[in-house]
Amino acid sequence: MRLVVDLNKCQGYAQCAFLAPGVFTMHGEESLVYNPRPGTEQRERVARAVAACPVQAITAEGLDDADEEPVGAGREASDAR
Amino acid sequence: MPAEAFHEWLRREGRIVIVGASLAGLRAAETLRAEGFAGPLTMIGDEPYEPYDRPPLSKAALLGMASPDHTELPRRRDIDATWRLGVAAAGLDMAARRVRLADGEEVPYDRLLIATGVHARPWPKEDEAQLDGVFVLRTRDDAVRLHRRMKGPPRRVLIIGAGFTGSEIASACRNQGIAVTVAERAGAPLVGALGGVIGAVAAELHRENGVDLRTGVMVTGLEGDVTGRVRAAHLSDGSVVETDVVVVSLGATRNTDWLEGSGLGAGPRGIACDAGCRAFDFRGIVTDDIYVAGDVARSPHPLFGYQFLSLEHWGNAVAQAEVAAHNMISAGADRRPHMWVPAFWSSQFGVNIKSVGVPSMGEEVMITQGSLTERRFVGVYGYQGRVIAAVSFDNTRWLEFYQRLIETGAPFPVEFTTVDRRPEGRKPVPADFPDPSLPTHGPTVTLSGYSPADRQLVFTPARH
């Protein structure tokens, strides 16, 4: 699973840090720090965080894949934006 | 072939080459496919890795929240491209429409997108830059090397340059209890980007968090021991800092060397392009088959006097790539201008710093919400009687409002009542930017060229 947060959009609502605390953490009052490559066991939590973000700032890949992480350039991935 | 028919052919079977396999290159490729481009697509990147995200390298990765070799960007869709990774573009033949690669191969194109970005400015003295323990931080490899050394842990880290990257690294060091000295030529951190008033707040942040911040000094030399490891740095005030890790954070240089002699309007400031991302050749004539996007592009912006603006901003790379990709395969009236309002963020010492507009263009600044002493505020920058930029420290939710003010050219000073307005923020003060002819660390926004309204150039034809 891969993810990226558009921190221009992010307004520090911290919904993601609440729903997937192992992946997203608040660093101070507003700053978000996240693990861009969370393990597959976090999939359910990350999916909830993506859905709950009030400004839709999280792009994740591999949310609905049942298989392992994509490897190598050019590999097909689902459009799970 | 009429334009309509040509673009139909281009979408169906034209060849598109993207040089630069990072954020802008990837998002452009995705946009091309999303808009129905079906021809062969080639992605060329000088690093051996698929596109990865850079901001975490100086933040989450150094804080131990992420692995520096695992920040590959998620894909929005399959791009079905031929990847040429680990091989740099080495030349461009505009007439023959070919990109030459470092391994000698040539790749033909019908449309070319250049998104080669920037590289970290190295320490200027080559023998000192070679010392073991001297780093820059731009690429994934840089981050892996620095990360490994930080686990040491080092006795003291010296950071040269207190721009955003330098400050973020200092913050990460302190977070892990590592002793750190920051040397900055200007009077405070971040002054190149945000001016001296806000820079003073950044200086407090450094010092309160235990950073040994030295301002108004230059590092004059680095010294190694007999094994070639860095052991000390000499400063212009005569002092010596004992250090075993040095991070050179002196800004970035645009990757345009490979275009030398190509005839494209490319130089150290980037590649000039029109508002639709079409590159100019060196005669100032717009090309119609070469596009640019991301950190390497310079484009005119109506909000800022049509000056050419080059931005090292994550959001700009995405937005400009989307516009460039759309325009590459669209005819005339369907094309869109790239009119993104500059915006960036930084996270340091637990404070969320965000900015919109072009602060460095501001003459004055006023604190319209919160207060500098609480380090939770919004500062608004004015230029010739209008709002030109805003910066927030831990107050991001208001920035969208200020973006509207910038977009509509709202008057400055800001007169209306805002939430949490304090008496001390009623009057603007000089924003205190350093003399631009004395660069400090590189600002992430560069204005270059004259506004057409300035009329500073007079053309005098020669007499025959």
XYZ file of N, CA and C in Angstrom, chain B residues 142-232:
273
model
N 20.294 10.330 -1.161
C 20.797 11.274 -0.154
C 20.172 10.960 1.205
N 18.853 10.745 1.188
C 18.112 10.541 2.435
C 18.542 9.252 3.126
N 18.744 8.190 2.333
C 19.157 6.912 2.916
C 20.525 7.069 3.590
N 21.438 7.757 2.886
C 22.782 7.957 3.449
C 22.734 8.782 4.732
N 21.985 9.870 4.703
C 21.909 10.743 5.877
C 21.223 10.019 7.045
N 20.163 9.310 6.709
C 19.405 8.578 7.716
C 20.303 7.581 8.445
N 21.113 6.871 7.675
C 22.019 5.876 8.241
C 22.992 6.557 9.213
N 23.526 7.711 8.801
C 24.503 8.391 9.628
C 23.873 8.994 10.885
N 22.614 9.392 10.754
C 21.923 9.982 11.908
C 21.677 8.953 13.000
N 21.603 7.671 12.586
C 21.367 6.620 13.580
C 22.588 6.395 14.432
N 23.730 6.938 14.003
C 25.036 6.768 14.634
C 25.037 6.667 16.138
N 24.560 7.640 16.907
C 24.186 8.974 16.416
C 25.421 9.871 16.325
N 25.332 10.924 15.527
C 26.460 11.840 15.444
C 26.610 12.636 16.741
N 27.822 13.139 16.986
C 28.017 13.961 18.187
C 27.386 15.335 17.976
N 27.583 15.903 16.792
C 26.955 17.182 16.469
C 26.759 17.293 14.965
N 25.581 17.738 14.576
C 25.286 17.965 13.161
C 25.401 19.459 12.892
N 26.056 19.812 11.791
C 26.080 21.217 11.371
C 25.246 21.348 10.107
N 24.313 22.270 10.128
C 23.498 22.514 8.946
C 23.882 23.873 8.378
N 24.235 23.891 7.110
C 24.624 25.143 6.465
C 23.435 25.650 5.667
N 22.831 26.736 6.138
C 21.668 27.299 5.454
C 20.383 26.981 6.201
N 19.656 28.030 6.611
C 18.434 27.837 7.386
C 17.197 28.170 6.561
N 17.110 27.582 5.384
C 15.870 27.652 4.615
C 14.925 26.580 5.146
N 13.940 26.207 4.328
C 12.974 25.224 4.818
C 13.609 23.874 5.066
N 14.387 23.374 4.101
C 14.977 22.053 4.285
C 15.931 22.048 5.484
N 16.810 23.043 5.565
C 17.751 23.112 6.675
C 17.035 23.146 8.020
N 15.970 23.939 8.099
C 15.226 24.050 9.357
C 14.516 22.748 9.705
N 13.989 22.074 8.687
C 13.304 20.805 8.945
C 14.287 19.749 9.455
N 15.491 19.739 8.881
C 16.491 18.774 9.341
C 16.907 19.099 10.773
N 17.081 20.391 11.061
C 17.437 20.795 12.430
C 16.365 20.339 13.410
N 15.112 20.503 13.001
C 13.992 20.098 13.837
C 14.030 18.588 14.106
N 14.283 17.813 13.046
C 14.322 16.347 13.198
C 15.478 15.930 14.106
N 16.613 16.619 14.002
C 17.763 16.311 14.872
C 17.394 16.527 16.333
N 16.789 17.678 16.616
C 16.444 17.986 18.006
C 15.409 17.007 18.531
N 14.499 16.615 17.647
C 13.478 15.649 18.038
C 14.103 14.352 18.545
N 15.281 14.040 18.008
C 15.959 12.810 18.422
C 17.107 13.075 19.376
N 17.137 14.284 19.915
C 18.131 14.596 20.932
C 19.544 14.768 20.406
N 19.682 14.987 19.103
C 21.014 15.162 18.531
C 21.406 16.639 18.589
N 22.633 16.913 19.018
C 23.120 18.290 19.083
C 23.264 18.836 17.670
N 22.781 20.069 17.456
C 22.814 20.620 16.105
C 23.152 22.105 16.110
N 24.014 22.483 15.191
C 24.345 23.889 14.960
C 23.834 24.258 13.576
N 23.171 25.415 13.480
C 22.703 25.895 12.181
C 23.415 27.209 11.870
N 24.052 27.275 10.712
C 24.728 28.503 10.312
C 23.995 29.125 9.130
N 23.610 30.402 9.285
C 22.838 31.084 8.246
C 23.447 32.447 7.979
N 23.590 32.763 6.712
C 24.215 34.032 6.351
C 23.325 35.229 6.689
N 22.018 35.065 6.556
C 21.090 36.163 6.856
C 20.902 36.298 8.367
N 20.021 37.224 8.757
C 19.823 37.507 10.169
C 18.927 36.519 10.904
N 18.247 35.642 10.170
C 17.329 34.687 10.797
C 17.014 33.568 9.812
N 16.459 32.448 10.296
C 16.021 31.390 9.374
C 14.839 31.870 8.524
N 14.674 31.292 7.376
C 13.511 31.494 6.489
C 13.366 32.914 5.946
N 14.331 33.785 6.159
C 14.136 35.181 5.729
C 14.002 35.320 4.211
N 14.672 34.467 3.462
C 14.573 34.570 2.008
C 13.151 34.342 1.541
N 12.447 33.448 2.212
C 11.085 33.111 1.810
C 10.038 33.968 2.506
N 10.264 34.318 3.781
C 9.200 34.943 4.570
C 9.553 36.303 5.164
N 10.804 36.733 5.032
C 11.185 38.043 5.549
C 11.628 37.997 7.011
N 12.182 39.109 7.469
C 12.795 39.164 8.789
C 11.809 39.143 9.952
N 10.606 39.683 9.742
C 9.622 39.718 10.833
C 9.224 38.294 11.215
N 8.904 37.485 10.203
C 8.523 36.100 10.462
C 9.777 35.278 10.784
N 10.895 35.649 10.160
C 12.156 34.952 10.421
C 12.533 34.998 11.901
N 12.215 36.124 12.562
C 12.533 36.250 13.989
C 11.775 35.202 14.809
N 10.543 34.896 14.379
C 9.761 33.867 15.068
C 10.417 32.501 14.856
N 10.872 32.276 13.615
C 11.549 31.011 13.317
C 12.827 30.873 14.145
N 13.537 31.997 14.347
C 14.767 31.954 15.145
C 14.463 31.539 16.585
N 13.363 32.080 17.127
C 12.956 31.690 18.491
C 12.665 30.202 18.567
N 11.976 29.714 17.535
C 11.648 28.282 17.490
C 12.911 27.434 17.551
N 13.896 27.814 16.754
C 15.165 27.077 16.759
C 15.771 27.081 18.157
N 15.897 28.276 18.733
C 16.638 28.403 19.994
C 15.905 27.730 21.142
N 14.579 27.873 21.168
C 13.824 27.236 22.246
C 13.912 25.725 22.196
N 14.156 25.216 20.986
C 14.259 23.772 20.851
C 15.704 23.281 20.958
N 16.568 24.177 21.393
C 17.929 23.750 21.692
C 18.876 23.739 20.505
N 18.489 24.410 19.410
C 19.407 24.506 18.269
C 20.425 25.613 18.562
N 21.684 25.333 18.280
C 22.726 26.360 18.375
C 22.682 27.136 17.061
N 21.862 28.194 17.053
C 21.627 28.942 15.803
C 22.618 30.093 15.685
N 23.386 30.108 14.608
C 24.330 31.200 14.363
C 23.857 31.944 13.121
N 23.529 33.213 13.280
C 23.073 33.983 12.123
C 24.088 35.056 11.779
N 23.976 35.580 10.567
C 24.910 36.604 10.126
C 26.319 36.061 9.932
N 26.426 34.744 9.759
C 27.753 34.148 9.544
C 27.746 33.249 8.313
N 28.930 33.075 7.761
C 29.092 32.130 6.661
C 30.054 31.046 7.105
N 29.878 29.870 6.570
C 30.857 28.817 6.786
C 31.949 29.039 5.743
N 33.169 29.220 6.203
C 34.254 29.535 5.262
C 35.027 28.295 4.839
N 34.944 27.250 5.630
C 35.676 26.049 5.229
C 35.315 24.847 6.087
N 35.436 23.666 5.510
C 35.213 22.420 6.244
C 36.564 21.703 6.348
N 36.766 21.065 7.484
C 38.066 20.449 7.735
C 37.876 18.967 8.011
N 38.710 18.142 7.383
C 38.629 16.705 7.598
C 39.778 16.196 8.447
N 39.615 14.970 8.972
C 40.721 14.369 9.705
C 41.566 13.541 8.727
N 42.536 12.795 9.252
C 43.449 12.060 8.364
C 42.728 10.975 7.548
N 41.603 10.492 8.056
C 40.888 9.448 7.329
C 39.899 10.032 6.318
N 39.849 11.364 6.222
C 38.949 11.984 5.255
C 37.540 12.191 5.766
N 37.364 12.091 7.066
C 36.041 12.359 7.654
C 35.979 13.791 8.133
N 34.839 14.431 7.948
C 34.718 15.815 8.375
C 34.799 15.881 9.908
N 35.531 16.878 10.418
C 35.649 16.973 11.871
C 35.337 18.376 12.399
N 35.441 19.390 11.529
C 35.189 20.749 12.027
C 34.808 21.669 10.874
